[in-house]
mmCIF file of C-alpha atoms in Angstrom:
data_model
loop_
_atom_site.group_PDB
_atom_site.id
_atom_site.type_symbol
_atom_site.label_atom_id
_atom_site.label_comp_id
_atom_site.label_asym_id
_atom_site.label_seq_id
_atom_site.Cartn_x
_atom_site.Cartn_y
_atom_site.Cartn_z
ATOM 1 C CA MET A 1 -0.051 -0.221 -0.263
ATOM 2 C CA LYS A 2 2.822 2.438 0.724
ATOM 3 C CA ASP A 3 4.307 1.898 -2.722
ATOM 4 C CA ILE A 4 0.672 2.487 -4.293
ATOM 5 C CA LEU A 5 0.155 5.774 -2.132
ATOM 6 C CA LYS A 6 3.664 6.781 -3.326
ATOM 7 C CA VAL A 7 2.713 6.408 -7.124
ATOM 8 C CA ILE A 8 -0.804 8.079 -6.074
ATOM 9 C CA ARG A 9 0.879 11.173 -4.793
ATOM 10 C CA ARG A 10 3.550 11.175 -7.910
ATOM 11 C CA GLU A 11 0.398 11.253 -10.254
ATOM 12 C CA LEU A 12 -1.472 13.971 -8.181
ATOM 13 C CA GLY A 13 1.640 15.944 -8.411
ATOM 14 C CA ILE A 14 1.367 15.878 -12.308
ATOM 15 C CA ILE A 15 -2.079 16.644 -12.583
ATOM 16 C CA ARG A 16 -1.520 19.808 -10.557
ATOM 17 C CA LYS A 17 1.701 20.839 -12.887
ATOM 18 C CA ARG A 18 -0.054 20.086 -15.911
ATOM 19 C CA PRO A 19 -3.307 22.140 -16.402
ATOM 20 C CA VAL A 20 -3.989 19.934 -19.399
ATOM 21 C CA TYR A 21 -5.260 17.145 -17.345
ATOM 22 C CA ILE A 22 -8.067 19.585 -15.372
ATOM 23 C CA LEU A 23 -8.683 21.614 -18.695
ATOM 24 C CA ALA A 24 -9.235 18.144 -20.828
ATOM 25 C CA SER A 25 -11.475 16.787 -18.123
ATOM 26 C CA VAL A 26 -13.524 19.239 -15.993
ATOM 27 C CA GLY A 27 -13.121 22.226 -18.767
ATOM 28 C CA VAL A 28 -14.234 20.006 -21.795
ATOM 29 C CA LEU A 29 -17.197 18.419 -19.656
ATOM 30 C CA LEU A 30 -18.289 21.827 -18.403
ATOM 31 C CA VAL A 31 -18.096 23.560 -21.952
ATOM 32 C CA ASN A 32 -20.093 20.743 -23.598
ATOM 33 C CA ALA A 33 -22.453 20.526 -20.739
ATOM 34 C CA ILE A 34 -23.414 24.084 -20.857
ATOM 35 C CA PHE A 35 -23.470 24.168 -24.867
ATOM 36 C CA TYR A 36 -25.622 21.441 -25.172
ATOM 37 C CA ILE A 37 -28.038 22.048 -22.246
ATOM 38 C CA SER A 38 -28.424 25.780 -23.221
ATOM 39 C CA LEU A 39 -28.973 24.908 -26.931
ATOM 40 C CA MET A 40 -31.787 22.599 -25.799
ATOM 41 C CA ARG A 41 -33.190 24.313 -23.242
ATOM 42 C CA ASP A 42 -36.602 24.995 -24.456
ATOM 43 C CA GLY A 43 -37.158 21.129 -25.512
ATOM 44 C CA LEU A 44 -37.814 21.214 -28.863
ATOM 45 C CA PRO A 45 -36.568 23.706 -31.744
ATOM 46 C CA HIS A 46 -39.245 26.317 -32.646
ATOM 47 C CA ASP A 47 -39.749 28.949 -35.124
ATOM 48 C CA LEU A 48 -38.185 27.135 -37.995
ATOM 49 C CA PRO A 49 -38.470 29.171 -40.729
ATOM 50 C CA ILE A 50 -41.218 27.731 -43.233
ATOM 51 C CA GLY A 51 -41.984 29.522 -46.652
ATOM 52 C CA LEU A 52 -45.279 29.627 -48.273
ATOM 53 C CA VAL A 53 -45.712 30.512 -52.023
ATOM 54 C CA ASP A 54 -49.335 31.358 -52.104
ATOM 55 C CA LEU A 55 -50.550 31.511 -55.743
ATOM 56 C CA ASP A 56 -54.235 31.376 -55.069
ATOM 57 C CA GLN A 57 -54.891 34.287 -52.247
ATOM 58 C CA SER A 58 -58.014 32.731 -51.288
ATOM 59 C CA SER A 59 -59.517 32.593 -47.961
ATOM 60 C CA THR A 60 -58.699 28.893 -47.436
ATOM 61 C CA SER A 61 -54.821 29.338 -48.610
ATOM 62 C CA ARG A 62 -54.971 32.376 -46.176
ATOM 63 C CA ALA A 63 -56.448 30.118 -43.466
ATOM 64 C CA LEU A 64 -53.877 27.423 -43.928
ATOM 65 C CA ALA A 65 -51.202 29.700 -43.955
ATOM 66 C CA GLN A 66 -52.322 31.142 -40.508
ATOM 67 C CA GLN A 67 -52.784 27.764 -38.838
ATOM 68 C CA LEU A 68 -49.274 27.019 -40.143
ATOM 69 C CA ASP A 69 -47.791 29.651 -38.479
ATOM 70 C CA ALA A 70 -49.397 29.474 -35.570
ATOM 71 C CA THR A 71 -47.925 26.153 -34.484
ATOM 72 C CA GLN A 72 -45.119 26.184 -32.191
ATOM 73 C CA LEU A 73 -42.650 24.720 -34.710
ATOM 74 C CA GLY A 74 -43.257 26.717 -37.439
ATOM 75 C CA LYS A 75 -42.940 30.373 -38.263
ATOM 76 C CA VAL A 76 -44.295 31.047 -41.973
ATOM 77 C CA ILE A 77 -42.314 33.133 -44.294
ATOM 78 C CA TYR A 78 -44.166 34.637 -47.682
ATOM 79 C CA TYR A 79 -42.747 34.370 -50.922
ATOM 80 C CA ASP A 80 -44.234 35.930 -54.308
ATOM 81 C CA ASP A 81 -42.513 33.361 -56.422
ATOM 82 C CA PHE A 82 -41.284 29.789 -56.603
ATOM 83 C CA HIS A 83 -37.713 30.458 -57.855
ATOM 84 C CA ARG A 84 -37.118 32.900 -54.463
ATOM 85 C CA ALA A 85 -37.977 30.283 -52.416
ATOM 86 C CA ARG A 86 -36.168 27.607 -53.443
ATOM 87 C CA GLN A 87 -32.976 29.812 -53.374
ATOM 88 C CA ASP A 88 -33.435 30.659 -49.884
ATOM 89 C CA MET A 89 -33.715 27.204 -49.093
ATOM 90 C CA GLU A 90 -30.787 26.327 -51.142
ATOM 91 C CA THR A 91 -28.839 28.811 -49.105
ATOM 92 C CA GLY A 92 -29.872 27.325 -45.702
ATOM 93 C CA ARG A 93 -32.596 30.210 -44.996
ATOM 94 C CA LEU A 94 -35.463 27.957 -45.120
ATOM 95 C CA THR A 95 -36.024 24.246 -43.547
ATOM 96 C CA SER A 96 -38.860 23.956 -45.987
ATOM 97 C CA TYR A 97 -41.487 25.628 -48.167
ATOM 98 C CA LEU A 98 -44.976 25.061 -49.505
ATOM 99 C CA VAL A 99 -46.659 25.995 -52.861
ATOM 100 C CA ILE A 100 -50.236 26.804 -52.893
ATOM 101 C CA PRO A 101 -51.115 26.671 -56.608
ATOM 102 C CA GLU A 102 -53.783 28.982 -58.620
ATOM 103 C CA GLY A 103 -57.375 27.836 -58.267
ATOM 104 C CA PHE A 104 -56.663 25.854 -55.088
ATOM 105 C CA ASN A 105 -59.899 27.112 -53.288
ATOM 106 C CA ALA A 106 -61.831 26.640 -56.781
ATOM 107 C CA ASP A 107 -60.810 23.115 -56.923
ATOM 108 C CA ILE A 108 -62.134 22.670 -53.477
ATOM 109 C CA GLN A 109 -65.360 23.977 -54.219
ATOM 110 C CA ALA A 110 -65.990 22.095 -57.397
ATOM 111 C CA GLN A 111 -64.661 19.199 -55.738
ATOM 112 C CA ARG A 112 -61.684 18.625 -57.685
ATOM 113 C CA GLN A 113 -58.591 17.230 -56.020
ATOM 114 C CA PRO A 114 -56.096 20.322 -55.728
ATOM 115 C CA HIS A 115 -52.549 19.458 -55.369
ATOM 116 C CA ILE A 116 -50.105 20.726 -53.165
ATOM 117 C CA ALA A 117 -46.384 20.796 -53.548
ATOM 118 C CA TYR A 118 -43.831 21.157 -50.368
ATOM 119 C CA TYR A 119 -40.360 20.928 -50.142
ATOM 120 C CA VAL A 120 -38.061 20.051 -47.591
ATOM 121 C CA ASN A 121 -34.408 20.177 -46.695
ATOM 122 C CA SER A 122 -33.482 17.077 -44.996
ATOM 123 C CA LEU A 123 -29.719 17.718 -45.046
ATOM 124 C CA TYR A 124 -30.772 19.122 -41.470
ATOM 125 C CA PHE A 125 -32.295 16.243 -40.324
ATOM 126 C CA VAL A 126 -33.921 17.354 -36.887
ATOM 127 C CA GLY A 127 -35.198 20.927 -38.704
ATOM 128 C CA GLY A 128 -36.471 19.307 -41.704
ATOM 129 C CA ALA A 129 -38.054 16.169 -40.112
ATOM 130 C CA LEU A 130 -40.060 18.617 -37.980
ATOM 131 C CA ALA A 131 -41.186 21.007 -40.499
ATOM 132 C CA TYR A 132 -42.113 18.119 -42.787
ATOM 133 C CA LYS A 133 -43.883 16.818 -40.019
ATOM 134 C CA ASP A 134 -45.676 20.336 -39.207
ATOM 135 C CA ILE A 135 -46.891 20.859 -42.760
ATOM 136 C CA LEU A 136 -48.384 17.463 -43.191
ATOM 137 C CA THR A 137 -50.136 17.877 -40.053
ATOM 138 C CA MET A 138 -51.499 21.409 -41.373
ATOM 139 C CA VAL A 139 -52.380 19.894 -44.416
ATOM 140 C CA ASN A 140 -54.353 16.990 -43.501
ATOM 141 C CA LEU A 141 -56.403 18.843 -40.782
ATOM 142 C CA THR A 142 -57.087 21.517 -43.543
ATOM 143 C CA SER A 143 -58.003 18.486 -45.673
ATOM 144 C CA GLY A 144 -60.416 17.414 -42.704
ATOM 145 C CA ALA A 145 -61.949 20.682 -42.529
ATOM 146 C CA VAL A 146 -62.807 20.902 -46.271
ATOM 147 C CA GLN A 147 -64.369 17.655 -45.973
ATOM 148 C CA ARG A 148 -66.513 18.469 -43.128
ATOM 149 C CA GLN A 149 -67.696 21.602 -44.527
ATOM 150 C CA VAL A 150 -68.856 19.373 -47.571
ATOM 151 C CA LEU A 151 -70.233 16.991 -45.743
ATOM 152 C CA ARG A 152 -72.303 19.256 -43.798
ATOM 153 C CA MET A 153 -73.503 20.819 -46.793
ATOM 154 C CA LYS A 154 -74.890 17.675 -47.974
ATOM 155 C CA GLY A 155 -76.788 17.205 -44.720
ATOM 156 C CA VAL A 156 -74.727 14.658 -42.854
ATOM 157 C CA ASN A 157 -74.804 14.794 -39.323
ATOM 158 C CA GLU A 158 -71.708 15.504 -36.903
ATOM 159 C CA ARG A 159 -71.052 12.183 -35.745
ATOM 160 C CA GLU A 160 -71.193 10.588 -38.949
ATOM 161 C CA ILE A 161 -68.946 13.318 -40.217
ATOM 162 C CA MET A 162 -66.176 12.634 -37.936
ATOM 163 C CA ASN A 163 -66.299 9.002 -38.566
ATOM 164 C CA ARG A 164 -65.899 9.593 -42.073
ATOM 165 C CA ILE A 165 -63.034 11.935 -41.661
ATOM 166 C CA GLN A 166 -61.334 10.139 -39.056
ATOM 167 C CA PRO A 167 -62.418 6.466 -38.834
ATOM 168 C CA ILE A 168 -59.325 5.518 -36.562
ATOM 169 C CA VAL A 169 -58.783 7.740 -33.465
ATOM 170 C CA LEU A 170 -55.345 7.134 -31.963
ATOM 171 C CA ASP A 171 -54.471 7.246 -28.583
ATOM 172 C CA GLN A 172 -50.875 8.107 -28.404
ATOM 173 C CA HIS A 173 -48.955 7.748 -25.358
ATOM 174 C CA GLN A 174 -45.254 9.007 -25.199
ATOM 175 C CA ILE A 175 -43.542 6.950 -22.425
ATOM 176 C CA GLY A 176 -40.560 8.294 -20.511
ATOM 177 C CA ASN A 177 -40.455 11.610 -22.573
ATOM 178 C CA PRO A 178 -43.835 12.898 -22.825
ATOM 179 C CA ALA A 179 -42.868 16.250 -23.585
ATOM 180 C CA THR A 180 -40.714 15.394 -26.586
ATOM 181 C CA ASN A 181 -37.884 17.127 -25.051
ATOM 182 C CA TYR A 182 -34.779 16.829 -27.390
ATOM 183 C CA GLY A 183 -32.510 17.648 -24.142
ATOM 184 C CA VAL A 184 -34.044 14.274 -22.159
ATOM 185 C CA TYR A 185 -33.445 12.602 -25.406
ATOM 186 C CA LEU A 186 -30.190 13.729 -26.161
ATOM 187 C CA ASN A 187 -28.110 14.646 -23.433
ATOM 188 C CA GLY A 188 -28.690 12.124 -21.032
ATOM 189 C CA VAL A 189 -26.552 9.882 -23.111
ATOM 190 C CA LEU A 190 -24.546 12.178 -24.985
ATOM 191 C CA LEU A 191 -23.061 14.016 -21.909
ATOM 192 C CA PRO A 192 -21.765 10.500 -20.614
ATOM 193 C CA GLY A 193 -20.690 9.743 -24.100
ATOM 194 C CA ILE A 194 -18.403 13.091 -24.096
ATOM 195 C CA LEU A 195 -17.271 11.727 -20.636
ATOM 196 C CA GLU A 196 -16.600 8.159 -21.959
ATOM 197 C CA MET A 197 -14.501 10.011 -24.665
ATOM 198 C CA ILE A 198 -12.693 12.166 -21.751
ATOM 199 C CA VAL A 199 -11.894 9.226 -19.548
ATOM 200 C CA ILE A 200 -10.419 6.985 -22.900
ATOM 201 C CA LEU A 201 -8.166 9.978 -23.950
ATOM 202 C CA ILE A 202 -6.750 10.955 -20.947
ATOM 203 C CA THR A 203 -6.167 7.569 -19.668
ATOM 204 C CA VAL A 204 -4.122 6.744 -23.133
ATOM 205 C CA TYR A 205 -2.196 10.197 -22.563
ATOM 206 C CA ALA A 206 -1.512 9.312 -18.695
ATOM 207 C CA LEU A 207 0.003 5.821 -19.871
ATOM 208 C CA GLY A 208 1.356 6.750 -23.085
ATOM 209 C CA SER A 209 3.502 9.975 -22.092
ATOM 210 C CA GLU A 210 5.317 7.824 -19.280
ATOM 211 C CA MET A 211 7.031 6.029 -22.440
ATOM 212 C CA LYS A 212 6.991 9.344 -24.677
ATOM 213 C CA TYR A 213 8.959 11.189 -21.849
ATOM 214 C CA GLY A 214 11.041 8.688 -20.773
ATOM 215 C CA THR A 215 9.589 8.614 -17.452
ATOM 216 C CA SER A 216 8.213 5.060 -16.668
ATOM 217 C CA ARG A 217 11.635 3.487 -15.049
ATOM 218 C CA HIS A 218 11.320 6.460 -12.554
ATOM 219 C CA LEU A 219 7.474 5.413 -12.261
ATOM 220 C CA LEU A 220 8.408 1.697 -11.491
ATOM 221 C CA LYS A 221 11.141 2.565 -9.125
ATOM 222 C CA ILE A 222 8.845 4.345 -6.875
ATOM 223 C CA ALA A 223 6.332 1.455 -6.964
ATOM 224 C CA GLY A 224 8.914 -0.837 -5.745
ATOM 225 C CA GLY A 225 9.540 -2.208 -9.329
ATOM 226 C CA SER A 226 6.281 -3.558 -9.387
ATOM 227 C CA PHE A 227 4.283 -2.698 -12.597
ATOM 228 C CA GLU A 228 1.095 -3.677 -11.208
ATOM 229 C CA LYS A 229 1.503 -1.241 -8.442
ATOM 230 C CA ALA A 230 2.441 1.493 -10.828
ATOM 231 C CA LEU A 231 -0.557 0.763 -12.962
ATOM 232 C CA LEU A 232 -3.060 0.718 -10.045
ATOM 233 C CA GLY A 233 -1.807 3.898 -8.396
ATOM 234 C CA LYS A 234 -1.389 5.591 -11.550
ATOM 235 C CA MET A 235 -5.239 4.727 -12.385
ATOM 236 C CA VAL A 236 -6.878 5.500 -8.895
ATOM 237 C CA PRO A 237 -6.612 9.417 -9.012
ATOM 238 C CA TYR A 238 -8.281 9.656 -12.598
ATOM 239 C CA ALA A 239 -10.820 7.086 -11.647
ATOM 240 C CA PHE A 240 -11.783 9.006 -8.708
ATOM 241 C CA ILE A 241 -11.864 12.391 -10.734
ATOM 242 C CA PHE A 242 -13.922 10.896 -13.690
ATOM 243 C CA THR A 243 -16.362 9.387 -11.079
ATOM 244 C CA VAL A 244 -16.937 12.648 -9.420
ATOM 245 C CA LEU A 245 -17.430 14.389 -12.686
ATOM 246 C CA GLY A 246 -20.087 11.410 -13.809
ATOM 247 C CA ILE A 247 -21.804 11.787 -10.464
ATOM 248 C CA THR A 248 -22.131 15.717 -10.682
ATOM 249 C CA LEU A 249 -23.245 15.059 -14.423
ATOM 250 C CA GLU A 250 -25.892 12.665 -13.095
ATOM 251 C CA LEU A 251 -27.131 15.188 -10.569
ATOM 252 C CA LEU A 252 -27.081 18.185 -12.976
ATOM 253 C CA LEU A 253 -29.470 16.216 -15.383
ATOM 254 C CA PHE A 254 -31.964 14.016 -13.020
ATOM 255 C CA HIS A 255 -31.850 16.268 -9.671
ATOM 256 C CA TRP A 256 -31.193 19.946 -10.755
ATOM 257 C CA LEU A 257 -32.946 19.689 -14.435
ATOM 258 C CA LYS A 258 -35.603 17.212 -13.266
ATOM 259 C CA TYR A 259 -34.942 15.229 -16.492
ATOM 260 C CA PRO A 260 -37.642 12.057 -16.273
ATOM 261 C CA LEU A 261 -36.395 9.332 -13.658
ATOM 262 C CA LYS A 262 -38.824 6.486 -13.034
ATOM 263 C CA GLY A 263 -36.273 4.712 -11.022
ATOM 264 C CA SER A 264 -33.350 5.551 -8.580
ATOM 265 C CA LEU A 265 -30.791 8.131 -9.002
ATOM 266 C CA TRP A 266 -28.470 6.029 -6.972
ATOM 267 C CA TRP A 267 -28.577 3.140 -9.455
ATOM 268 C CA MET A 268 -27.615 5.433 -12.072
ATOM 269 C CA PHE A 269 -24.470 6.699 -9.972
ATOM 270 C CA LEU A 270 -23.668 2.698 -10.224
ATOM 271 C CA ASP A 271 -24.147 2.906 -14.221
ATOM 272 C CA ILE A 272 -21.647 5.952 -14.466
ATOM 273 C CA LEU A 273 -19.117 4.133 -12.198
ATOM 274 C CA LEU A 274 -19.259 1.355 -14.506
ATOM 275 C CA LEU A 275 -18.884 3.414 -17.238
ATOM 276 C CA VAL A 276 -15.858 5.086 -16.053
ATOM 277 C CA THR A 277 -14.288 1.766 -14.827
ATOM 278 C CA ALA A 278 -15.114 -0.008 -18.004
ATOM 279 C CA SER A 279 -13.354 3.272 -20.122
ATOM 280 C CA GLU A 280 -10.405 2.967 -18.237
ATOM 281 C CA ALA A 281 -10.000 -0.553 -18.687
ATOM 282 C CA LEU A 282 -10.572 -0.087 -22.306
ATOM 283 C CA ALA A 283 -8.085 2.806 -22.447
ATOM 284 C CA VAL A 284 -5.251 0.464 -20.887
ATOM 285 C CA PHE A 285 -5.953 -2.199 -23.431
ATOM 286 C CA ILE A 286 -5.931 0.147 -26.373
ATOM 287 C CA VAL A 287 -2.130 1.511 -24.780
ATOM 288 C CA GLU A 288 -1.164 -2.216 -24.421
ATOM 289 C CA LEU A 289 -2.094 -2.823 -28.088
ATOM 290 C CA PHE A 290 -0.300 0.418 -29.436
ATOM 291 C CA PRO A 291 2.590 1.545 -27.220
ATOM 292 C CA VAL A 292 3.374 4.616 -28.954
ATOM 293 C CA LEU A 293 1.641 7.910 -27.585
ATOM 294 C CA ARG A 294 0.342 9.309 -31.010
ATOM 295 C CA ILE A 295 -1.125 6.063 -32.119
ATOM 296 C CA ALA A 296 -2.716 5.055 -29.117
ATOM 297 C CA ILE A 297 -4.399 8.743 -28.827
ATOM 298 C CA SER A 298 -5.628 8.550 -32.417
ATOM 299 C CA ILE A 299 -6.882 4.789 -31.724
ATOM 300 C CA GLY A 300 -8.655 6.169 -28.607
ATOM 301 C CA ALA A 301 -10.267 9.008 -30.297
ATOM 302 C CA ILE A 302 -11.759 6.386 -33.105
ATOM 303 C CA VAL A 303 -13.165 4.193 -30.264
ATOM 304 C CA SER A 304 -14.852 7.145 -28.465
ATOM 305 C CA VAL A 305 -16.519 8.453 -31.569
ATOM 306 C CA LEU A 306 -17.760 5.001 -32.637
ATOM 307 C CA GLY A 307 -18.797 4.133 -29.203
ATOM 308 C CA ILE A 308 -21.248 7.405 -29.485
ATOM 309 C CA SER A 309 -22.282 6.358 -32.737
ATOM 310 C CA LEU A 310 -23.150 3.129 -32.005
ATOM 311 C CA ALA A 311 -24.789 3.359 -28.849
ATOM 312 C CA GLY A 312 -28.185 3.344 -30.259
ATOM 313 C CA PHE A 313 -29.581 6.322 -28.927
ATOM 314 C CA THR A 314 -29.803 8.341 -32.268
ATOM 315 C CA PHE A 315 -30.238 5.441 -34.584
ATOM 316 C CA PRO A 316 -31.673 2.209 -32.803
ATOM 317 C CA VAL A 317 -28.897 -0.828 -33.339
ATOM 318 C CA GLU A 318 -31.563 -2.955 -34.371
ATOM 319 C CA GLY A 319 -31.914 -1.008 -37.442
ATOM 320 C CA MET A 320 -28.393 -1.686 -38.367
ATOM 321 C CA PRO A 321 -26.513 -4.896 -40.467
ATOM 322 C CA PRO A 322 -26.402 -7.679 -38.454
ATOM 323 C CA TYR A 323 -22.457 -7.246 -38.113
ATOM 324 C CA ILE A 324 -23.110 -3.761 -36.996
ATOM 325 C CA GLN A 325 -25.222 -4.941 -34.113
ATOM 326 C CA GLY A 326 -22.680 -7.189 -33.049
ATOM 327 C CA PHE A 327 -20.019 -4.917 -33.277
ATOM 328 C CA SER A 328 -21.536 -2.293 -31.017
ATOM 329 C CA ALA A 329 -21.372 -4.417 -28.053
ATOM 330 C CA ILE A 330 -17.715 -3.523 -27.814
ATOM 331 C CA PHE A 331 -18.229 -0.296 -26.477
ATOM 332 C CA PRO A 332 -18.753 0.773 -23.237
ATOM 333 C CA LEU A 333 -21.532 3.422 -23.689
ATOM 334 C CA ARG A 334 -23.811 0.933 -25.738
ATOM 335 C CA HIS A 335 -24.077 -0.826 -22.348
ATOM 336 C CA TYR A 336 -24.290 2.428 -20.389
ATOM 337 C CA TYR A 337 -27.282 3.671 -22.652
ATOM 338 C CA LEU A 338 -29.359 -0.081 -22.007
ATOM 339 C CA PHE A 339 -28.772 0.565 -18.195
ATOM 340 C CA HIS A 340 -30.038 3.941 -18.572
ATOM 341 C CA VAL A 341 -33.415 3.041 -20.611
ATOM 342 C CA GLN A 342 -34.328 0.302 -18.151
ATOM 343 C CA GLU A 343 -33.464 2.768 -15.017
ATOM 344 C CA THR A 344 -34.978 6.239 -16.308
ATOM 345 C CA ILE A 345 -37.886 5.168 -18.541
ATOM 346 C CA TRP A 346 -38.915 1.574 -17.395
ATOM 347 C CA GLY A 347 -37.577 2.005 -13.672
ATOM 348 C CA SER A 348 -37.172 -1.755 -13.554
ATOM 349 C CA GLY A 349 -34.442 -2.274 -11.153
ATOM 350 C CA PHE A 350 -31.663 -5.096 -10.858
ATOM 351 C CA ALA A 351 -34.102 -7.174 -12.825
ATOM 352 C CA GLY A 352 -33.742 -5.182 -15.941
ATOM 353 C CA TRP A 353 -30.490 -4.372 -15.877
ATOM 354 C CA TRP A 354 -28.149 -6.627 -14.298
ATOM 355 C CA GLN A 355 -26.759 -8.240 -17.896
ATOM 356 C CA GLU A 356 -25.359 -4.751 -18.672
ATOM 357 C CA VAL A 357 -23.538 -4.649 -15.130
ATOM 358 C CA VAL A 358 -22.047 -8.040 -16.404
ATOM 359 C CA HIS A 359 -21.298 -6.872 -19.786
ATOM 360 C CA LEU A 360 -19.614 -3.534 -18.269
ATOM 361 C CA LEU A 361 -17.583 -5.663 -15.729
ATOM 362 C CA LEU A 362 -15.844 -7.811 -18.539
ATOM 363 C CA PHE A 363 -14.287 -4.967 -19.748
ATOM 364 C CA LEU A 364 -12.155 -5.286 -16.829
ATOM 365 C CA PHE A 365 -10.842 -8.140 -17.973
ATOM 366 C CA LEU A 366 -9.523 -6.906 -21.197
ATOM 367 C CA PRO A 367 -5.878 -5.210 -19.609
ATOM 368 C CA PRO A 368 -4.758 -8.730 -18.382
ATOM 369 C CA VAL A 369 -4.348 -10.093 -22.078
ATOM 370 C CA PHE A 370 -1.719 -8.110 -23.186
ATOM 371 C CA PHE A 371 -0.594 -6.921 -19.919
ATOM 372 C CA ARG A 372 3.073 -8.253 -20.719
ATOM 373 C CA ARG A 373 3.380 -6.288 -23.612
ATOM 374 C CA LEU A 374 2.811 -3.101 -21.633
ATOM 375 C CA LYS A 375 5.158 -4.123 -18.983
ATOM 376 C CA SER A 376 7.890 -4.938 -21.241
ATOM 377 C CA ALA A 377 7.492 -1.693 -22.749
ATOM 378 C CA TYR A 378 7.537 0.232 -19.550
ATOM 379 C CA PHE A 379 10.924 -1.810 -18.324
ATOM 380 C CA LEU A 380 12.756 -1.800 -21.784
ATOM 381 C CA GLN A 381 11.519 1.669 -23.206
ATOM 382 C CA ASP A 382 12.154 -0.223 -26.527
ATOM 383 C CA TYR A 383 9.400 1.973 -28.379
ATOM 384 C CA GLU A 384 9.067 4.685 -30.714
ATOM 385 C CA ARG A 385 8.488 8.054 -28.888
ATOM 386 C CA ASN A 386 7.948 10.147 -31.644
#
C-alpha cells in the first residue's frame, strides 16, 4: 500500500503541474454541458422558417397559412414566386417551403382534387423532419376541415362526419419523455458519451506520456519495481476524478434539471461508475496494443467516436446490419445506454439491467490480455517516442 500511495501522490503532483489534465476533463465536460443544455433548454426547436408561396390568395389558402404559422414549430415566411423560395432554401435560410397552386380554393369548391407541393431540406435532419411533420399535419387538418364543410352541406350529422374524416382515433402515449424534449432525448446519453471520450483519451495520454517522455522507469522505481502497483496507483486518481465528474453530471441532469427518472438516482450513480471503470480498462487495453502515444491517442479517439455513434440513442442498433449490431457490443457506452433506458424509462431495477452490469464488468478483463506487452515497454523503453 505504501508503494501505491507513493505512485498516487506522484500522479497528483503531475496533474497539479500540468493544467492539460484539468482542462481536458473538467473544462471540456463543463463547456459541453453548458453548450448542449443551453442549446436544448426549450425542449424542441421552435419558429423554424417555413416558406409559403401562395399563388391562390383565397380565404382557404390564407387560413392554411395562419394555421401553419400558429404552430410552435413553424414560422411562415411569405414569398411571391417559387424561384425565390427555392433559392433561400438552397442557401439555408429555409428548412422547407410550401406551394399553394392557383385555383386551389376553386378546385375544392368544385370537388376537384387540388395538389399542394412542398419541399423539405432533409440535410438538416432535425429541422427538416420537424418541418415535414408540421406541414403534413396542417395539410391533413385542412383537408379534414374541407371534407367536414362539404359533408355538412350535404346534411350529414356531426357524428357520421367525424367517423368518415377520422375512422380510426389514435390514443398516443409518449413513455419516458411526454414533452418530446430533445434535451432529455440526447443529453442523457450524449454527455456521458463525452465523459467516456474524456476518460479514454486522458487515460491513454497518462499512460503513454510515461513512455514518450522516458519517465516509466522512474515510475516503476517509486512503485518498488512492481508494474502492477504502478498501474493501479496511476489509475486511482483518474478514476476518482472521472467518477466525481460523472456523479455531478447525473445530479445535474436528473436532480437539478429534473429530467424524467422513474427509477433510482443511486442506480444511475452505479451506471456512471461502471462506465468510468470500463472506459479506463478499454483505454489501458488500447495502450497495451499500441504502446506509442500518438498512435494510441488516435485509436482512442476513433473508439470514442464510434462508441457514441453505435450506442443506439440516435439510431436504433436493431435497424443496423447484423455485423454492426454485434460490433456495437464492444463499446461501454452501448451498455451504459441500455442500463440508462431500463432505469430511467421503465424503473425496472436490478432485474432489468443486471446483464449490462455483467457486460461492463467484462471490460475489466481486457487489460490482462496484453499486460506483459505494456509491462515490457515500461521496463525496456524500446518503443518509438515520436
